[in-house]
CSV table of C-alpha atoms and ligand atoms in Angstrom, one decimal:
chain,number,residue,atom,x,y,z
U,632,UNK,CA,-266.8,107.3,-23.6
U,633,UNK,CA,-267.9,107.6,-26.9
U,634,UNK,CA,-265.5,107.3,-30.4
U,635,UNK,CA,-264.3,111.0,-31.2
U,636,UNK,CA,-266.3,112.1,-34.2
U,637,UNK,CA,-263.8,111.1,-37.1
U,638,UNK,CA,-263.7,107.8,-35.6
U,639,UNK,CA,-267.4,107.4,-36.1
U,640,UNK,CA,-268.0,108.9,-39.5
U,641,UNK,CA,-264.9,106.7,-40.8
U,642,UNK,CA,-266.8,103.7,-38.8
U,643,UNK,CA,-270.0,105.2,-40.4
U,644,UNK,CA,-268.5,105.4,-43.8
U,645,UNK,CA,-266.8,101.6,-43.2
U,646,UNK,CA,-270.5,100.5,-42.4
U,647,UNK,CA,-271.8,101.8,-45.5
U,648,UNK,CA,-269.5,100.5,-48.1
U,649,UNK,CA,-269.7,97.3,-46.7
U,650,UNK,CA,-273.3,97.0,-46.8
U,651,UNK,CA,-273.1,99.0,-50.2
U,652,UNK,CA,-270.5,96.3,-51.6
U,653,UNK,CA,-273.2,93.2,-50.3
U,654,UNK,CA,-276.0,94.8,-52.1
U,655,UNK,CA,-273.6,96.1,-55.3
U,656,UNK,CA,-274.3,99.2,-54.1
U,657,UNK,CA,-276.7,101.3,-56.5
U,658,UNK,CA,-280.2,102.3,-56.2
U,659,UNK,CA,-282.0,100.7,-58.6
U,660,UNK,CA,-285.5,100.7,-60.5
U,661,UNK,CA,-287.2,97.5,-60.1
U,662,UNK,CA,-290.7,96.7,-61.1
U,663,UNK,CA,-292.4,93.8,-59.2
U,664,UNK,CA,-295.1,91.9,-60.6
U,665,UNK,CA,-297.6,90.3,-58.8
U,666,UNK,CA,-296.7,92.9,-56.2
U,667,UNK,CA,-300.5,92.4,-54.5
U,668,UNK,CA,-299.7,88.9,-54.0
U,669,UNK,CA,-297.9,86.3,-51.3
U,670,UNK,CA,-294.7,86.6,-53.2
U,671,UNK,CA,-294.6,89.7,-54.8
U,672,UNK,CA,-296.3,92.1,-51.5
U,673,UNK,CA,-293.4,91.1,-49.5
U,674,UNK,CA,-290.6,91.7,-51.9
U,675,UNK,CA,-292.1,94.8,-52.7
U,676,UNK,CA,-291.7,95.8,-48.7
U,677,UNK,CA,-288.0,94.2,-48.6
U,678,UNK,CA,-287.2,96.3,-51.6
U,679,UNK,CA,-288.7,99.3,-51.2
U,680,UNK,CA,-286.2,101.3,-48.5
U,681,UNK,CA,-283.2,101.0,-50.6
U,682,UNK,CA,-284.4,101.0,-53.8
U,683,UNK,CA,-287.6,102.6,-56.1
U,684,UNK,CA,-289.9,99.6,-56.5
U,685,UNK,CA,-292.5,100.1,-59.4
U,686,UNK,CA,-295.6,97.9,-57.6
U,687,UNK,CA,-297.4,96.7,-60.4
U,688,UNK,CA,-301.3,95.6,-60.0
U,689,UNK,CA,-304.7,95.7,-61.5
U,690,UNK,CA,-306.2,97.3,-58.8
U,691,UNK,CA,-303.9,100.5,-57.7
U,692,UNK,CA,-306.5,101.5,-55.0
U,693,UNK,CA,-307.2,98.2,-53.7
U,694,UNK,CA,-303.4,97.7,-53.1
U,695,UNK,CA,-302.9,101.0,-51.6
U,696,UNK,CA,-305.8,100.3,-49.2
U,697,UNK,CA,-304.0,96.6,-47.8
U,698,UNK,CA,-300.3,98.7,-47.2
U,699,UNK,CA,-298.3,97.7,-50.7
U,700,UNK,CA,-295.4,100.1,-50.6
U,701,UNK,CA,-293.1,101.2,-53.5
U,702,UNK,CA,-295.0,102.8,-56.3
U,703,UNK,CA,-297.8,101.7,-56.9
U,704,UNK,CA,-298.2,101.3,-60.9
U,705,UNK,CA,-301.6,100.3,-62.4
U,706,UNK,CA,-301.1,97.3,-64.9
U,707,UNK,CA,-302.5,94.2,-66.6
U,708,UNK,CA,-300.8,91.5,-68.0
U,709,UNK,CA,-303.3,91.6,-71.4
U,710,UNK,CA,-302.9,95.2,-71.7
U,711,UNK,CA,-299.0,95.8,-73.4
U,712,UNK,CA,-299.3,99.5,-73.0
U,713,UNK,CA,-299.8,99.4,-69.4
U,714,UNK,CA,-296.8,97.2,-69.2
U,715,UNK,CA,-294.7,99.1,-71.4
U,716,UNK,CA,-295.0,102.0,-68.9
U,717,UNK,CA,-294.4,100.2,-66.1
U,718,UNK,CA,-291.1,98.8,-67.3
U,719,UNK,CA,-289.6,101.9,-69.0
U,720,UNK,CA,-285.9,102.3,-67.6
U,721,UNK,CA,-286.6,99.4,-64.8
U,722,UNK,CA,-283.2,97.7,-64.0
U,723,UNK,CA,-284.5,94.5,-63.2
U,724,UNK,CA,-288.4,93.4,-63.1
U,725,UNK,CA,-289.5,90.5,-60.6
U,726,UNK,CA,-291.9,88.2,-63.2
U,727,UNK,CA,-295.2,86.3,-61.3
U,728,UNK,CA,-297.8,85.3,-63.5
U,729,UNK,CA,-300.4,83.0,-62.3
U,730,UNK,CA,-302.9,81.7,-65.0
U,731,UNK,CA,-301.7,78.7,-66.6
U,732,UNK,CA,-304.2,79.1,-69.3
U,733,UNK,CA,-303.2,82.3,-70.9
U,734,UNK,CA,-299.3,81.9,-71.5
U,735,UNK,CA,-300.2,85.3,-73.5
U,736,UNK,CA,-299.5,86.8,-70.4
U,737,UNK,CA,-296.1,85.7,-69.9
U,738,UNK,CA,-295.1,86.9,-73.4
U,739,UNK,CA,-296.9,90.4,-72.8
U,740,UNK,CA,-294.4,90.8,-69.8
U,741,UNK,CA,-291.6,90.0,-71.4
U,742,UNK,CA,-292.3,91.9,-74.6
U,743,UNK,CA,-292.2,95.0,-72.3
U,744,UNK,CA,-289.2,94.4,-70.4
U,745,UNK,CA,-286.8,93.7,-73.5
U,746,UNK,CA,-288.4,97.0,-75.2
U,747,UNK,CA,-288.0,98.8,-71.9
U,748,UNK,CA,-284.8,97.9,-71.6
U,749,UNK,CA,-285.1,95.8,-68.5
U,750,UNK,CA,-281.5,94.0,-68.0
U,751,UNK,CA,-282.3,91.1,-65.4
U,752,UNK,CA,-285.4,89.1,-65.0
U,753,UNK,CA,-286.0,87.4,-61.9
U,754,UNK,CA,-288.7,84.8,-62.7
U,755,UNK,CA,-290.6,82.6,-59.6
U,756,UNK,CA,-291.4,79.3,-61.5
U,757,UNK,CA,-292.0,76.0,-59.8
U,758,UNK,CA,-289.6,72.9,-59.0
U,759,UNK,CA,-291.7,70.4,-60.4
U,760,UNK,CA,-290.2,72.0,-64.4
U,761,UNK,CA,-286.6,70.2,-63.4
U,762,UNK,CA,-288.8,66.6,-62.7
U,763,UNK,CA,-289.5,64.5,-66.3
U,764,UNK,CA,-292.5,62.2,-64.7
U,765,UNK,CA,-294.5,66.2,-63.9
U,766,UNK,CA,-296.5,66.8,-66.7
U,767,UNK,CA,-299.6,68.5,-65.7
U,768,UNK,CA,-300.9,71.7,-67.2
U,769,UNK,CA,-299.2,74.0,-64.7
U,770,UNK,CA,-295.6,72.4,-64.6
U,771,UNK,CA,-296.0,72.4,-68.2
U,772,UNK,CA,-296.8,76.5,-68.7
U,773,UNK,CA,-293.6,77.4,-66.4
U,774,UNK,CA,-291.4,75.0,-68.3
U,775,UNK,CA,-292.3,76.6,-71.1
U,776,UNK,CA,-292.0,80.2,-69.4
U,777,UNK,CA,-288.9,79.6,-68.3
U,778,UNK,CA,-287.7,78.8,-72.0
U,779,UNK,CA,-289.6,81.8,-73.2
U,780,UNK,CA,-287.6,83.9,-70.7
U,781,UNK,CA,-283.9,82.0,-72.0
U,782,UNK,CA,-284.6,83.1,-75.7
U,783,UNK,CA,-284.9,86.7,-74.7
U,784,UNK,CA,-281.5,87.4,-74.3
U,785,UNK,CA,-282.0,89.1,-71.2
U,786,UNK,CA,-280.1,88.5,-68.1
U,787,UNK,CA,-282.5,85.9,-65.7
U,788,UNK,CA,-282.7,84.0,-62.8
U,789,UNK,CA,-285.0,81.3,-62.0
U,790,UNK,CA,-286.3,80.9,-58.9
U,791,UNK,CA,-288.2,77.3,-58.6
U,792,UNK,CA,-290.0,77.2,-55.2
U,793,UNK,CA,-292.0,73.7,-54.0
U,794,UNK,CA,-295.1,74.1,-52.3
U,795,UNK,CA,-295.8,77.0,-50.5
U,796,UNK,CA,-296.8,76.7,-46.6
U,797,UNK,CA,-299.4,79.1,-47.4
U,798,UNK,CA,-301.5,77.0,-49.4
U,799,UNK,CA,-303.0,75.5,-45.7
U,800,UNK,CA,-304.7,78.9,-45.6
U,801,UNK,CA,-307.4,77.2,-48.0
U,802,UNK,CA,-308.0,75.0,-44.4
U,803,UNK,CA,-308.9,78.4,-42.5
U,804,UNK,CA,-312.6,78.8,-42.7
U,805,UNK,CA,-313.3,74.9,-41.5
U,806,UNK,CA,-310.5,75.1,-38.6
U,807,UNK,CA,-312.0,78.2,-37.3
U,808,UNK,CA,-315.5,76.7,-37.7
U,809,UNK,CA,-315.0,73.0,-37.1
U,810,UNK,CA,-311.8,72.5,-35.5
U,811,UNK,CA,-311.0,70.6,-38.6
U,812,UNK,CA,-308.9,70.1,-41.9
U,813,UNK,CA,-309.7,68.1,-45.0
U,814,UNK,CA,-307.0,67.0,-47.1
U,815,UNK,CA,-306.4,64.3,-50.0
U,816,UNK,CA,-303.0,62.1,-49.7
U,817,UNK,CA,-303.0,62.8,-45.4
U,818,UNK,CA,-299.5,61.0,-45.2
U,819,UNK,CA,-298.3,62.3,-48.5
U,820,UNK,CA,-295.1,64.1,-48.3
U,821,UNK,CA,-294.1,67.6,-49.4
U,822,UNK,CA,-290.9,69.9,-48.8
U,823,UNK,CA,-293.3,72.4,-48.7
U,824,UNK,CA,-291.6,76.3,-48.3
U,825,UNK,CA,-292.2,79.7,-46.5
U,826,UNK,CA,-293.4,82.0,-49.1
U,827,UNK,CA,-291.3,84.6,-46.8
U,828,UNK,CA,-288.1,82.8,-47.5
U,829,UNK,CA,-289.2,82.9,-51.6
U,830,UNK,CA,-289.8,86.5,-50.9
U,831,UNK,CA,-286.3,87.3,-48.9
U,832,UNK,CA,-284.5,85.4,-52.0
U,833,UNK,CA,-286.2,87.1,-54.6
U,834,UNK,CA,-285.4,90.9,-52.9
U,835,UNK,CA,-281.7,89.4,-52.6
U,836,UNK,CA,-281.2,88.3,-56.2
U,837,UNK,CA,-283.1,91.7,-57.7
U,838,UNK,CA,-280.8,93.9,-55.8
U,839,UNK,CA,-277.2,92.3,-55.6
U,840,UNK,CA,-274.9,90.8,-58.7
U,841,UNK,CA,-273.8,87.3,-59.0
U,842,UNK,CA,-277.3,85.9,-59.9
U,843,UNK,CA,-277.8,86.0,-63.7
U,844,UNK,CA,-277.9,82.5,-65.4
U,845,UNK,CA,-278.6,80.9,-62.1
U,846,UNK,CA,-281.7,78.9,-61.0
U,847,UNK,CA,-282.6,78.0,-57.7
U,848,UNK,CA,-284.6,75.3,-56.1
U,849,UNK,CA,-286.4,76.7,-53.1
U,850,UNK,CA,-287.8,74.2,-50.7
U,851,UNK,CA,-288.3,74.3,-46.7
U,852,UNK,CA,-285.9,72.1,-44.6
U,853,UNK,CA,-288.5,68.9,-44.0
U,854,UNK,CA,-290.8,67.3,-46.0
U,855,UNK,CA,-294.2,67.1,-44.1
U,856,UNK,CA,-297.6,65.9,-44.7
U,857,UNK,CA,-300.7,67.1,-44.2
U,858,UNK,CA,-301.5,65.3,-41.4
U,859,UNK,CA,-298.4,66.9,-39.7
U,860,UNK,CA,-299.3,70.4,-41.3
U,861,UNK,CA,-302.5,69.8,-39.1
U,862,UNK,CA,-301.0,69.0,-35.9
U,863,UNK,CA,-298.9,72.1,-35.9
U,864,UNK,CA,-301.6,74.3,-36.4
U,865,UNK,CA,-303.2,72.5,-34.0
U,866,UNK,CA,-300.9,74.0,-31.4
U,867,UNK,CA,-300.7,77.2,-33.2
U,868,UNK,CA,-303.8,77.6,-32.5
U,869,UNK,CA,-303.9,76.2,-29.3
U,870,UNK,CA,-306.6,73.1,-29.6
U,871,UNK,CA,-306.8,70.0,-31.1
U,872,UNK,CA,-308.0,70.0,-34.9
U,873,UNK,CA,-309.6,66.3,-36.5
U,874,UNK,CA,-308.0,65.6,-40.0
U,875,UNK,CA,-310.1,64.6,-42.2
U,876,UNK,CA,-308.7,62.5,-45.4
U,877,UNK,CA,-310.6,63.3,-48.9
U,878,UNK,CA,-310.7,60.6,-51.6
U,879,UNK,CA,-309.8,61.7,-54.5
U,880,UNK,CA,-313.3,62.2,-56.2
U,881,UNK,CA,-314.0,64.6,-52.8
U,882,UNK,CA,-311.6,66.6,-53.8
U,883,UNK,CA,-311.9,67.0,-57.0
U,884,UNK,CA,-315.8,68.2,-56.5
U,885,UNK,CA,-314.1,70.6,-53.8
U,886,UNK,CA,-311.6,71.8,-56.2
U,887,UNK,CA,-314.6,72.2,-59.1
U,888,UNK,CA,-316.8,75.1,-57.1
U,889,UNK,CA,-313.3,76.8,-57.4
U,890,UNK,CA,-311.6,76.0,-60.9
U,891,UNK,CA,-311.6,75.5,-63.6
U,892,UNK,CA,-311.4,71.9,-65.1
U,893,UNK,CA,-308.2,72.1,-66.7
U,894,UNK,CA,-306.5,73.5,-63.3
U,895,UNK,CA,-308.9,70.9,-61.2
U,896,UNK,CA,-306.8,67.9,-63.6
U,897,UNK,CA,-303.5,69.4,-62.2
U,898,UNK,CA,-304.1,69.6,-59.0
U,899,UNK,CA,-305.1,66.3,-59.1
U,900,UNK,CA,-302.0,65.1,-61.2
U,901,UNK,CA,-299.8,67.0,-58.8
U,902,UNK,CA,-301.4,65.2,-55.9
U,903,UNK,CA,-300.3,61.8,-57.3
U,904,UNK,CA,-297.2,63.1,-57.6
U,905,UNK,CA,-296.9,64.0,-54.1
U,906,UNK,CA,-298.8,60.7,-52.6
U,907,UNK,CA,-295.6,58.6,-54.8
U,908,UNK,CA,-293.1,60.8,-53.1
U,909,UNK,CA,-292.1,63.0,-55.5
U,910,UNK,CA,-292.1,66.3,-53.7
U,911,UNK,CA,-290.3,65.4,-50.6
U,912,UNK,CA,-286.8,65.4,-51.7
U,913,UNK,CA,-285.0,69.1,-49.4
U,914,UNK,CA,-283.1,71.2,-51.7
U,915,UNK,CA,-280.1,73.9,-50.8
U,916,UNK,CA,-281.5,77.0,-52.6
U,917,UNK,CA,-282.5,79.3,-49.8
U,918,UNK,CA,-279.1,78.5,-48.1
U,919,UNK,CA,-277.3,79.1,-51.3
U,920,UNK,CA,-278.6,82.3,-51.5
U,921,UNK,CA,-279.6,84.0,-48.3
U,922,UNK,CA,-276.6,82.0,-46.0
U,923,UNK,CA,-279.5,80.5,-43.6
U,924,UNK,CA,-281.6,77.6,-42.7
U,925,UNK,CA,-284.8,77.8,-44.2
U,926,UNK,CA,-287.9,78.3,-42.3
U,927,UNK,CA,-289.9,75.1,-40.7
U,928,UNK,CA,-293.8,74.4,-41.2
U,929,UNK,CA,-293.7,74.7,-37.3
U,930,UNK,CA,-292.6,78.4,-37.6
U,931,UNK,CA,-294.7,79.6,-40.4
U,932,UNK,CA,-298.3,78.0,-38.3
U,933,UNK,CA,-297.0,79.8,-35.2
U,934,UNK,CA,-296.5,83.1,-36.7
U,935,UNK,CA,-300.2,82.9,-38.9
U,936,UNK,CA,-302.1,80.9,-35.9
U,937,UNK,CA,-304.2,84.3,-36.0
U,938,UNK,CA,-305.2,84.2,-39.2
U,939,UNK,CA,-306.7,80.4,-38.2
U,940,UNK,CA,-308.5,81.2,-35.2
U,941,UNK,CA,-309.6,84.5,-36.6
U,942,UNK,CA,-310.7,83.4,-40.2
D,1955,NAP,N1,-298.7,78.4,-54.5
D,1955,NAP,C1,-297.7,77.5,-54.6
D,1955,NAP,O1,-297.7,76.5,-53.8
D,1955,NAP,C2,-296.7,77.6,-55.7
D,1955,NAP,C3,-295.7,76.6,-55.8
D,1955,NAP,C4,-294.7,76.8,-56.8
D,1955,NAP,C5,-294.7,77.9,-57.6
D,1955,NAP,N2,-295.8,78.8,-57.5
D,1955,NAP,C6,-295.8,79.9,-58.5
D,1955,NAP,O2,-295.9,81.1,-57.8
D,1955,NAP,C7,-296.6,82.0,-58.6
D,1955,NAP,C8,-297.7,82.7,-57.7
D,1955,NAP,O3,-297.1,83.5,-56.7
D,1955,NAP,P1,-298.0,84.2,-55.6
D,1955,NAP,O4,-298.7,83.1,-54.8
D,1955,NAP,O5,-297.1,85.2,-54.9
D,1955,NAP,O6,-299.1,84.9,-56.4
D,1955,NAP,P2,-300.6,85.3,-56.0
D,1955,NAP,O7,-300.6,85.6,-54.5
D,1955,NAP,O8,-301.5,84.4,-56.6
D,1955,NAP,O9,-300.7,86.7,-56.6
D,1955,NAP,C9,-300.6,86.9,-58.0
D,1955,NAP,C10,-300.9,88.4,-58.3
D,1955,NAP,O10,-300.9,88.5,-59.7
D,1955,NAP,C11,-301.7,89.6,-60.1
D,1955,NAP,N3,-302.4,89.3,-61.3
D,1955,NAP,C12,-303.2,88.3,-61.6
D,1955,NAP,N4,-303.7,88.4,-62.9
D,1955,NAP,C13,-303.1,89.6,-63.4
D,1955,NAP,C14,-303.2,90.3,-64.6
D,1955,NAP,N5,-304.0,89.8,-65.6
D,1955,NAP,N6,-302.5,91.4,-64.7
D,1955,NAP,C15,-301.7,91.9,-63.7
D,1955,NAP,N7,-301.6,91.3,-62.5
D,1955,NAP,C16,-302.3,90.1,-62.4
D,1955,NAP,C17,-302.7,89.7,-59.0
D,1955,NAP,O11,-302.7,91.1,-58.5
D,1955,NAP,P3,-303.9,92.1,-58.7
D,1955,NAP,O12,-305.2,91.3,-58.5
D,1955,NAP,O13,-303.6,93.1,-57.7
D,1955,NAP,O14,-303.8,92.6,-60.1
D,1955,NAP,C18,-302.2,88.8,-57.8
D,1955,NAP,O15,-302.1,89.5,-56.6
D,1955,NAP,C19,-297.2,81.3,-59.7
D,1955,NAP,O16,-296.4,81.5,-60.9
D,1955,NAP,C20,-297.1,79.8,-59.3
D,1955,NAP,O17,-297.0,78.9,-60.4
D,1955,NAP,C21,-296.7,78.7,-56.6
């Protein structure tokens, strides 16, 4: 028998405020940056339901065309008028930059915000900025970032993720091909993360109170190596894969058809890092925040093992 009707709008209503209450309730403006990429796409679809999500990207058609949701707002990070119109009357703006060489960028962004009266940042930095002995080029541009972002005097959070699980996409093209992987460091450890899990934190933080002044280290519940990484997406993609360890000068001319060589010396320094141990240590962040386990390696290859086979 089903509830008489008062029953189930109060139960209705009940529902509502509760989940209302959880997310504080209002619908809010929130511009994404980076919204074409790993982080940013998939905050963009968290968000975009329950709040309006300004999708910011350089390419408006282009990210139309691969499913980005929200609104999708044309910007670039070295153009401040594009950014001022995107974060007109935004409540809070999710900040991704990506080229450690123009730190311009970062300012740009934040420049808008404050003069578009943004109220809370929500900035994806890295974990290596809390560790003294990192001091490569890219640890160095989000340290400073994240101080840039503290002398605003807007509301932030700092969301400091390790490694994301991601990165073994680079390994697609020779697993499908080969049936191999080709790493530096093969038994070097790292507590690498599911970009998914940076993702679900980052929607949680934009949309619900509690957050500002905090900063959260985001890591995945094991540290693994890359000879591991290769074995699961061995039987993700159900057949053996040969690892192949680099030396360092391989890598480095891999790296160099790629990058630049100011990025090519970090990567390098970072690699070190991770050979002495440096990256393994499991932090609490993801169950600080979203009340779960985070995601294993061993989940993350099973869900992509298409994108291996079919690279
Ligand atoms: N990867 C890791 O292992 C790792 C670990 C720790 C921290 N992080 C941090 O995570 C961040 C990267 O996140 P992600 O992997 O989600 O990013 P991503 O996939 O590299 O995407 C970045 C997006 O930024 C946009 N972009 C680039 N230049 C732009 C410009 N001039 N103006 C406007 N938009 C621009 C691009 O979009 P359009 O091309 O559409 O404009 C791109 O889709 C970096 O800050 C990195 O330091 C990464």
């Amino acid at each position: 028998m089903s509830a008489p009707t008062g029953l189930r709008a109060a139960h209705r209503q009940a529902q509502c405020a509760a989940r209302a209450d959880r997310d504080g309730g209002k619908r809010l403006t929130i511009a994404v940056t980076g919204a074409s990429g790993t982080v940013g796409h998939a905050v963009t679809a968290l968000l975009a339901p329950r709040h309006r999500v300004r999708a910011l990207t350089r390419d408006p058609a282009r990210a139309a065309r691969r499913g980005l949701g929200g609104d999708i707002v044309g910007a670039d990070f070295a153009d401040r008028a594009s950014l001022a119109r995107a974060c007109r009357g935004a409540d809070a703006l999710l900040l991704v930059t990506s080229d450690p060489l123009r730190p311009d960028h970062e300012d740009n962004v934040l420049a808008a915000a404050r003069a578009g009266g943004v109220r809370h940042i929500v900035k994806v930095s890295a974990l290596a900025v809390t560790e003294p002995d990192a001091q490569d080029l890219v640890t160095r541009w989000q340290r400073e970032n994240e101080e840039r972002l503290r002398a605003t005097g807007m509301e932030w959070t700092l969301l400091r993720p390790r490694a994301f699980m991601s990165k073994t996409r680079d390994w697609a093209p020779s697993i499908a091909r080969e049936s191999v992987v080709r790493a530096l460091y093969g038994d070097s450890r790292v507590a690498c993360v599911d970009p998914r899990d940076i993702s679900e934190v980052a929607a949680r933080v934009l949309s619900t109170p509690g957050h500002a002044g905090r900063a959260y280290a985001l890591t995945g519940p094991a540290a693994i190596s890359p000879r591991e990484q290769c074995a699961e997406l061995a039987a993700a993609v159900g057949r053996p894969l040969d690892f192949v360890e680099l030396t360092p000068r391989e890598a480095r001319d891999a790296w160099r058809r790629r990058y630049p060589e100011p990025l090519v010396r970090a990567l390098l320094e970072m690699s070190r890092r991770q050979a002495a141990g440096g990256k393994a240590a499991v932090a609490d962040g993801i169950e600080q925040v979203l009340g779960r386990r985070p995601t294993t390696f061993r989940t993350w290859a099973r869900d992509h093992g298409d994108h291996f086979r079919a690279a």
